[in-house]
Amino acid sequence: MSDAKQIFSPAQRSLLTGVINRIIPAKDDMPGAGSLGIAFFIEDAAATTPSLTRLFNEGLAQISMATGQGSERGFENLSNAAKDDLLRSIEAANPVFFDQLVLQTYNGYYTNPKVFKLIGYEVPKPAPPGSHPELLDASLLDQQRNREPFWKKVY
């Protein structure tokens, strides 16, 4: 993340890290989204337009106020069940923010090279310059080609 794209305070980034660790928690060998650093990915995405910047700042403020951030009751001090309940209430109260939060969390997580490696996904190698790779197996279209037309020919 470049300095120019920093739109969250350290406290907001810390809160976001905890929140996205509940959206995609650690399980077995898979890290949680917050532990993987996806908060920086989300911050970059939120910095792309003023409306997204405002949406995320307002949404994080809403979570902060709901948890009493700044007091001993902060988000990280809640039980996982209480965190999930709080996030469900934020989802109901501010679905546009929450949908964007989940979308960006998944985008960041499932495009992360470490996650690729852990799930066994290999990025396809680019075709050599000048080659014309076949885009699909044309035999997959045989069933459709052999079907009777479902339209009526008009002469």
PDB file of C-alpha atoms in Angstrom:
ATOM      1  CA  MET A   1       0.000   0.000   0.000  1.00  0.00           C
ATOM      2  CA  SER A   2       1.365   3.402  -0.896  1.00  0.00           C
ATOM      3  CA  ASP A   3       1.314   6.280   1.581  1.00  0.00           C
ATOM      4  CA  ALA A   4      -0.984   8.196  -0.771  1.00  0.00           C
ATOM      5  CA  LYS A   5      -3.669   5.536  -0.308  1.00  0.00           C
ATOM      6  CA  GLN A   6      -3.723   5.612   3.491  1.00  0.00           C
ATOM      7  CA  ILE A   7      -7.278   6.554   4.346  1.00  0.00           C
ATOM      8  CA  PHE A   8      -7.626   4.689   7.648  1.00  0.00           C
ATOM      9  CA  SER A   9      -6.086   5.587  10.973  1.00  0.00           C
ATOM     10  CA  PRO A  10      -4.012   2.933  12.773  1.00  0.00           C
ATOM     11  CA  ALA A  11      -7.004   2.346  15.078  1.00  0.00           C
ATOM     12  CA  GLN A  12      -9.344   1.845  12.095  1.00  0.00           C
ATOM     13  CA  ARG A  13      -6.855  -0.532  10.465  1.00  0.00           C
ATOM     14  CA  SER A  14      -6.610  -2.527  13.686  1.00  0.00           C
ATOM     15  CA  LEU A  15     -10.414  -2.682  13.973  1.00  0.00           C
ATOM     16  CA  LEU A  16     -10.711  -3.718  10.319  1.00  0.00           C
ATOM     17  CA  THR A  17      -8.147  -6.477  10.881  1.00  0.00           C
ATOM     18  CA  GLY A  18     -10.219  -7.886  13.741  1.00  0.00           C
ATOM     19  CA  VAL A  19     -13.462  -7.596  11.775  1.00  0.00           C
ATOM     20  CA  ILE A  20     -12.184  -9.393   8.686  1.00  0.00           C
ATOM     21  CA  ASN A  21     -10.701 -12.125  10.877  1.00  0.00           C
ATOM     22  CA  ARG A  22     -14.351 -12.858  11.759  1.00  0.00           C
ATOM     23  CA  ILE A  23     -15.466 -12.741   8.114  1.00  0.00           C
ATOM     24  CA  ILE A  24     -12.760 -15.247   7.142  1.00  0.00           C
ATOM     25  CA  PRO A  25     -11.405 -16.740  10.363  1.00  0.00           C
ATOM     26  CA  ALA A  26      -8.304 -18.891  10.567  1.00  0.00           C
ATOM     27  CA  LYS A  27      -9.045 -22.588  10.157  1.00  0.00           C
ATOM     28  CA  ASP A  28      -6.593 -25.461  10.087  1.00  0.00           C
ATOM     29  CA  ASP A  29      -3.661 -24.286   7.913  1.00  0.00           C
ATOM     30  CA  MET A  30      -5.569 -21.360   6.417  1.00  0.00           C
ATOM     31  CA  PRO A  31      -4.861 -17.947   7.965  1.00  0.00           C
ATOM     32  CA  GLY A  32      -7.608 -15.499   8.849  1.00  0.00           C
ATOM     33  CA  ALA A  33      -8.094 -12.599   6.434  1.00  0.00           C
ATOM     34  CA  GLY A  34      -6.949 -10.034   9.004  1.00  0.00           C
ATOM     35  CA  SER A  35      -3.860 -12.029   9.940  1.00  0.00           C
ATOM     36  CA  LEU A  36      -2.950 -12.231   6.253  1.00  0.00           C
ATOM     37  CA  GLY A  37      -2.906  -8.421   5.935  1.00  0.00           C
ATOM     38  CA  ILE A  38      -6.023  -8.099   3.772  1.00  0.00           C
ATOM     39  CA  ALA A  39      -6.888  -4.844   5.598  1.00  0.00           C
ATOM     40  CA  PHE A  40      -4.298  -3.111   3.384  1.00  0.00           C
ATOM     41  CA  PHE A  41      -5.950  -4.568   0.265  1.00  0.00           C
ATOM     42  CA  ILE A  42      -9.322  -3.253   1.469  1.00  0.00           C
ATOM     43  CA  GLU A  43      -7.822   0.148   2.241  1.00  0.00           C
ATOM     44  CA  ASP A  44      -6.419   0.359  -1.291  1.00  0.00           C
ATOM     45  CA  ALA A  45      -9.833  -0.596  -2.715  1.00  0.00           C
ATOM     46  CA  ALA A  46     -11.641   1.907  -0.481  1.00  0.00           C
ATOM     47  CA  ALA A  47      -9.257   4.660  -1.585  1.00  0.00           C
ATOM     48  CA  THR A  48     -10.240   4.308  -5.257  1.00  0.00           C
ATOM     49  CA  THR A  49     -13.264   6.613  -5.047  1.00  0.00           C
ATOM     50  CA  PRO A  50     -14.475   9.209  -2.563  1.00  0.00           C
ATOM     51  CA  SER A  51     -17.776   7.358  -2.173  1.00  0.00           C
ATOM     52  CA  LEU A  52     -16.022   4.111  -1.174  1.00  0.00           C
ATOM     53  CA  THR A  53     -13.704   6.023   1.161  1.00  0.00           C
ATOM     54  CA  ARG A  54     -16.728   7.585   2.856  1.00  0.00           C
ATOM     55  CA  LEU A  55     -18.626   4.263   2.951  1.00  0.00           C
ATOM     56  CA  PHE A  56     -15.760   2.432   4.670  1.00  0.00           C
ATOM     57  CA  ASN A  57     -14.954   5.247   7.079  1.00  0.00           C
ATOM     58  CA  GLU A  58     -18.615   5.523   8.107  1.00  0.00           C
ATOM     59  CA  GLY A  59     -18.960   1.734   8.394  1.00  0.00           C
ATOM     60  CA  LEU A  60     -15.855   1.386  10.542  1.00  0.00           C
ATOM     61  CA  ALA A  61     -17.048   4.278  12.721  1.00  0.00           C
ATOM     62  CA  GLN A  62     -20.366   2.493  13.137  1.00  0.00           C
ATOM     63  CA  ILE A  63     -18.603  -0.702  14.264  1.00  0.00           C
ATOM     64  CA  SER A  64     -16.350   1.301  16.573  1.00  0.00           C
ATOM     65  CA  MET A  65     -19.289   3.043  18.216  1.00  0.00           C
ATOM     66  CA  ALA A  66     -21.205  -0.227  18.586  1.00  0.00           C
ATOM     67  CA  THR A  67     -18.286  -1.836  20.407  1.00  0.00           C
ATOM     68  CA  GLY A  68     -17.403   1.150  22.559  1.00  0.00           C
ATOM     69  CA  GLN A  69     -13.971   1.428  20.918  1.00  0.00           C
ATOM     70  CA  GLY A  70     -11.598   3.401  23.073  1.00  0.00           C
ATOM     71  CA  SER A  71     -13.009   1.755  26.162  1.00  0.00           C
ATOM     72  CA  GLU A  72     -12.004  -1.597  27.587  1.00  0.00           C
ATOM     73  CA  ARG A  73     -14.888  -3.131  25.665  1.00  0.00           C
ATOM     74  CA  GLY A  74     -13.261  -2.788  22.210  1.00  0.00           C
ATOM     75  CA  PHE A  75     -13.980  -5.229  19.379  1.00  0.00           C
ATOM     76  CA  GLU A  76     -10.969  -7.441  20.119  1.00  0.00           C
ATOM     77  CA  ASN A  77     -12.102  -7.915  23.723  1.00  0.00           C
ATOM     78  CA  LEU A  78     -15.501  -9.294  22.720  1.00  0.00           C
ATOM     79  CA  SER A  79     -16.121 -13.029  22.506  1.00  0.00           C
ATOM     80  CA  ASN A  80     -16.326 -14.468  19.002  1.00  0.00           C
ATOM     81  CA  ALA A  81     -20.085 -14.954  19.432  1.00  0.00           C
ATOM     82  CA  ALA A  82     -20.489 -11.299  20.499  1.00  0.00           C
ATOM     83  CA  LYS A  83     -18.355 -10.158  17.546  1.00  0.00           C
ATOM     84  CA  ASP A  84     -20.534 -12.167  15.160  1.00  0.00           C
ATOM     85  CA  ASP A  85     -23.729 -10.759  16.710  1.00  0.00           C
ATOM     86  CA  LEU A  86     -22.371  -7.225  16.412  1.00  0.00           C
ATOM     87  CA  LEU A  87     -21.414  -7.779  12.758  1.00  0.00           C
ATOM     88  CA  ARG A  88     -24.880  -9.178  12.010  1.00  0.00           C
ATOM     89  CA  SER A  89     -26.396  -5.996  13.457  1.00  0.00           C
ATOM     90  CA  ILE A  90     -24.063  -3.857  11.315  1.00  0.00           C
ATOM     91  CA  GLU A  91     -25.040  -5.929   8.269  1.00  0.00           C
ATOM     92  CA  ALA A  92     -28.732  -5.271   8.970  1.00  0.00           C
ATOM     93  CA  ALA A  93     -28.222  -1.556   9.682  1.00  0.00           C
ATOM     94  CA  ASN A  94     -25.777  -0.820   6.858  1.00  0.00           C
ATOM     95  CA  PRO A  95     -26.041  -3.534   4.168  1.00  0.00           C
ATOM     96  CA  VAL A  96     -24.296  -1.482   1.471  1.00  0.00           C
ATOM     97  CA  PHE A  97     -21.178  -1.136   3.624  1.00  0.00           C
ATOM     98  CA  PHE A  98     -21.293  -4.725   4.800  1.00  0.00           C
ATOM     99  CA  ASP A  99     -21.694  -6.119   1.259  1.00  0.00           C
ATOM    100  CA  GLN A 100     -18.704  -4.067   0.116  1.00  0.00           C
ATOM    101  CA  LEU A 101     -16.704  -5.182   3.176  1.00  0.00           C
ATOM    102  CA  VAL A 102     -17.387  -8.865   2.469  1.00  0.00           C
ATOM    103  CA  LEU A 103     -16.730  -8.436  -1.268  1.00  0.00           C
ATOM    104  CA  GLN A 104     -13.374  -6.729  -0.730  1.00  0.00           C
ATOM    105  CA  THR A 105     -12.396  -9.217   1.993  1.00  0.00           C
ATOM    106  CA  TYR A 106     -13.024 -12.147  -0.351  1.00  0.00           C
ATOM    107  CA  ASN A 107     -11.353 -10.377  -3.283  1.00  0.00           C
ATOM    108  CA  GLY A 108      -8.236  -9.726  -1.237  1.00  0.00           C
ATOM    109  CA  TYR A 109      -8.120 -13.141   0.385  1.00  0.00           C
ATOM    110  CA  TYR A 110      -8.724 -15.307  -2.657  1.00  0.00           C
ATOM    111  CA  THR A 111      -6.277 -13.395  -4.855  1.00  0.00           C
ATOM    112  CA  ASN A 112      -3.496 -13.594  -2.284  1.00  0.00           C
ATOM    113  CA  PRO A 113      -0.485 -15.686  -3.428  1.00  0.00           C
ATOM    114  CA  LYS A 114      -0.179 -17.327   0.008  1.00  0.00           C
ATOM    115  CA  VAL A 115      -3.817 -18.496  -0.187  1.00  0.00           C
ATOM    116  CA  PHE A 116      -3.218 -19.706  -3.764  1.00  0.00           C
ATOM    117  CA  LYS A 117      -0.379 -21.863  -2.491  1.00  0.00           C
ATOM    118  CA  LEU A 118      -2.322 -23.182   0.504  1.00  0.00           C
ATOM    119  CA  ILE A 119      -5.324 -24.240  -1.608  1.00  0.00           C
ATOM    120  CA  GLY A 120      -3.085 -25.700  -4.315  1.00  0.00           C
ATOM    121  CA  TYR A 121      -4.020 -23.240  -7.033  1.00  0.00           C
ATOM    122  CA  GLU A 122      -1.388 -22.471  -9.619  1.00  0.00           C
ATOM    123  CA  VAL A 123      -1.592 -19.292 -11.653  1.00  0.00           C
ATOM    124  CA  PRO A 124      -1.652 -20.276 -15.327  1.00  0.00           C
ATOM    125  CA  LYS A 125       1.571 -19.466 -17.108  1.00  0.00           C
ATOM    126  CA  PRO A 126       1.262 -16.829 -19.837  1.00  0.00           C
ATOM    127  CA  ALA A 127       1.380 -18.048 -23.426  1.00  0.00           C
ATOM    128  CA  PRO A 128       4.676 -17.429 -25.241  1.00  0.00           C
ATOM    129  CA  PRO A 129       4.720 -14.313 -27.444  1.00  0.00           C
ATOM    130  CA  GLY A 130       3.273 -14.937 -30.889  1.00  0.00           C
ATOM    131  CA  SER A 131       1.395 -18.093 -29.922  1.00  0.00           C
ATOM    132  CA  HIS A 132      -2.338 -18.460 -30.328  1.00  0.00           C
ATOM    133  CA  PRO A 133      -3.479 -20.799 -27.580  1.00  0.00           C
ATOM    134  CA  GLU A 134      -6.869 -22.431 -27.949  1.00  0.00           C
ATOM    135  CA  LEU A 135      -9.235 -20.742 -25.539  1.00  0.00           C
ATOM    136  CA  LEU A 136     -11.408 -23.760 -24.891  1.00  0.00           C
ATOM    137  CA  ASP A 137     -11.859 -27.366 -25.738  1.00  0.00           C
ATOM    138  CA  ALA A 138     -14.126 -27.125 -28.811  1.00  0.00           C
ATOM    139  CA  SER A 139     -15.414 -30.679 -28.193  1.00  0.00           C
ATOM    140  CA  LEU A 140     -17.332 -29.244 -25.233  1.00  0.00           C
ATOM    141  CA  LEU A 141     -19.656 -27.644 -27.793  1.00  0.00           C
ATOM    142  CA  ASP A 142     -20.484 -30.938 -29.591  1.00  0.00           C
ATOM    143  CA  GLN A 143     -23.575 -31.642 -27.499  1.00  0.00           C
ATOM    144  CA  GLN A 144     -24.998 -28.209 -28.291  1.00  0.00           C
ATOM    145  CA  ARG A 145     -24.107 -28.462 -31.982  1.00  0.00           C
ATOM    146  CA  ASN A 146     -25.943 -31.806 -32.269  1.00  0.00           C
ATOM    147  CA  ARG A 147     -29.173 -30.518 -30.710  1.00  0.00           C
ATOM    148  CA  GLU A 148     -32.213 -29.722 -32.766  1.00  0.00           C
ATOM    149  CA  PRO A 149     -32.691 -25.968 -33.146  1.00  0.00           C
ATOM    150  CA  PHE A 150     -35.003 -24.528 -30.531  1.00  0.00           C
ATOM    151  CA  TRP A 151     -35.999 -21.654 -32.783  1.00  0.00           C
ATOM    152  CA  LYS A 152     -38.127 -21.524 -35.876  1.00  0.00           C
ATOM    153  CA  LYS A 153     -36.440 -20.521 -39.092  1.00  0.00           C
ATOM    154  CA  VAL A 154     -38.087 -17.566 -40.788  1.00  0.00           C
ATOM    155  CA  TYR A 155     -37.601 -17.262 -44.535  1.00  0.00           C
TER     156      TYR A 155
END
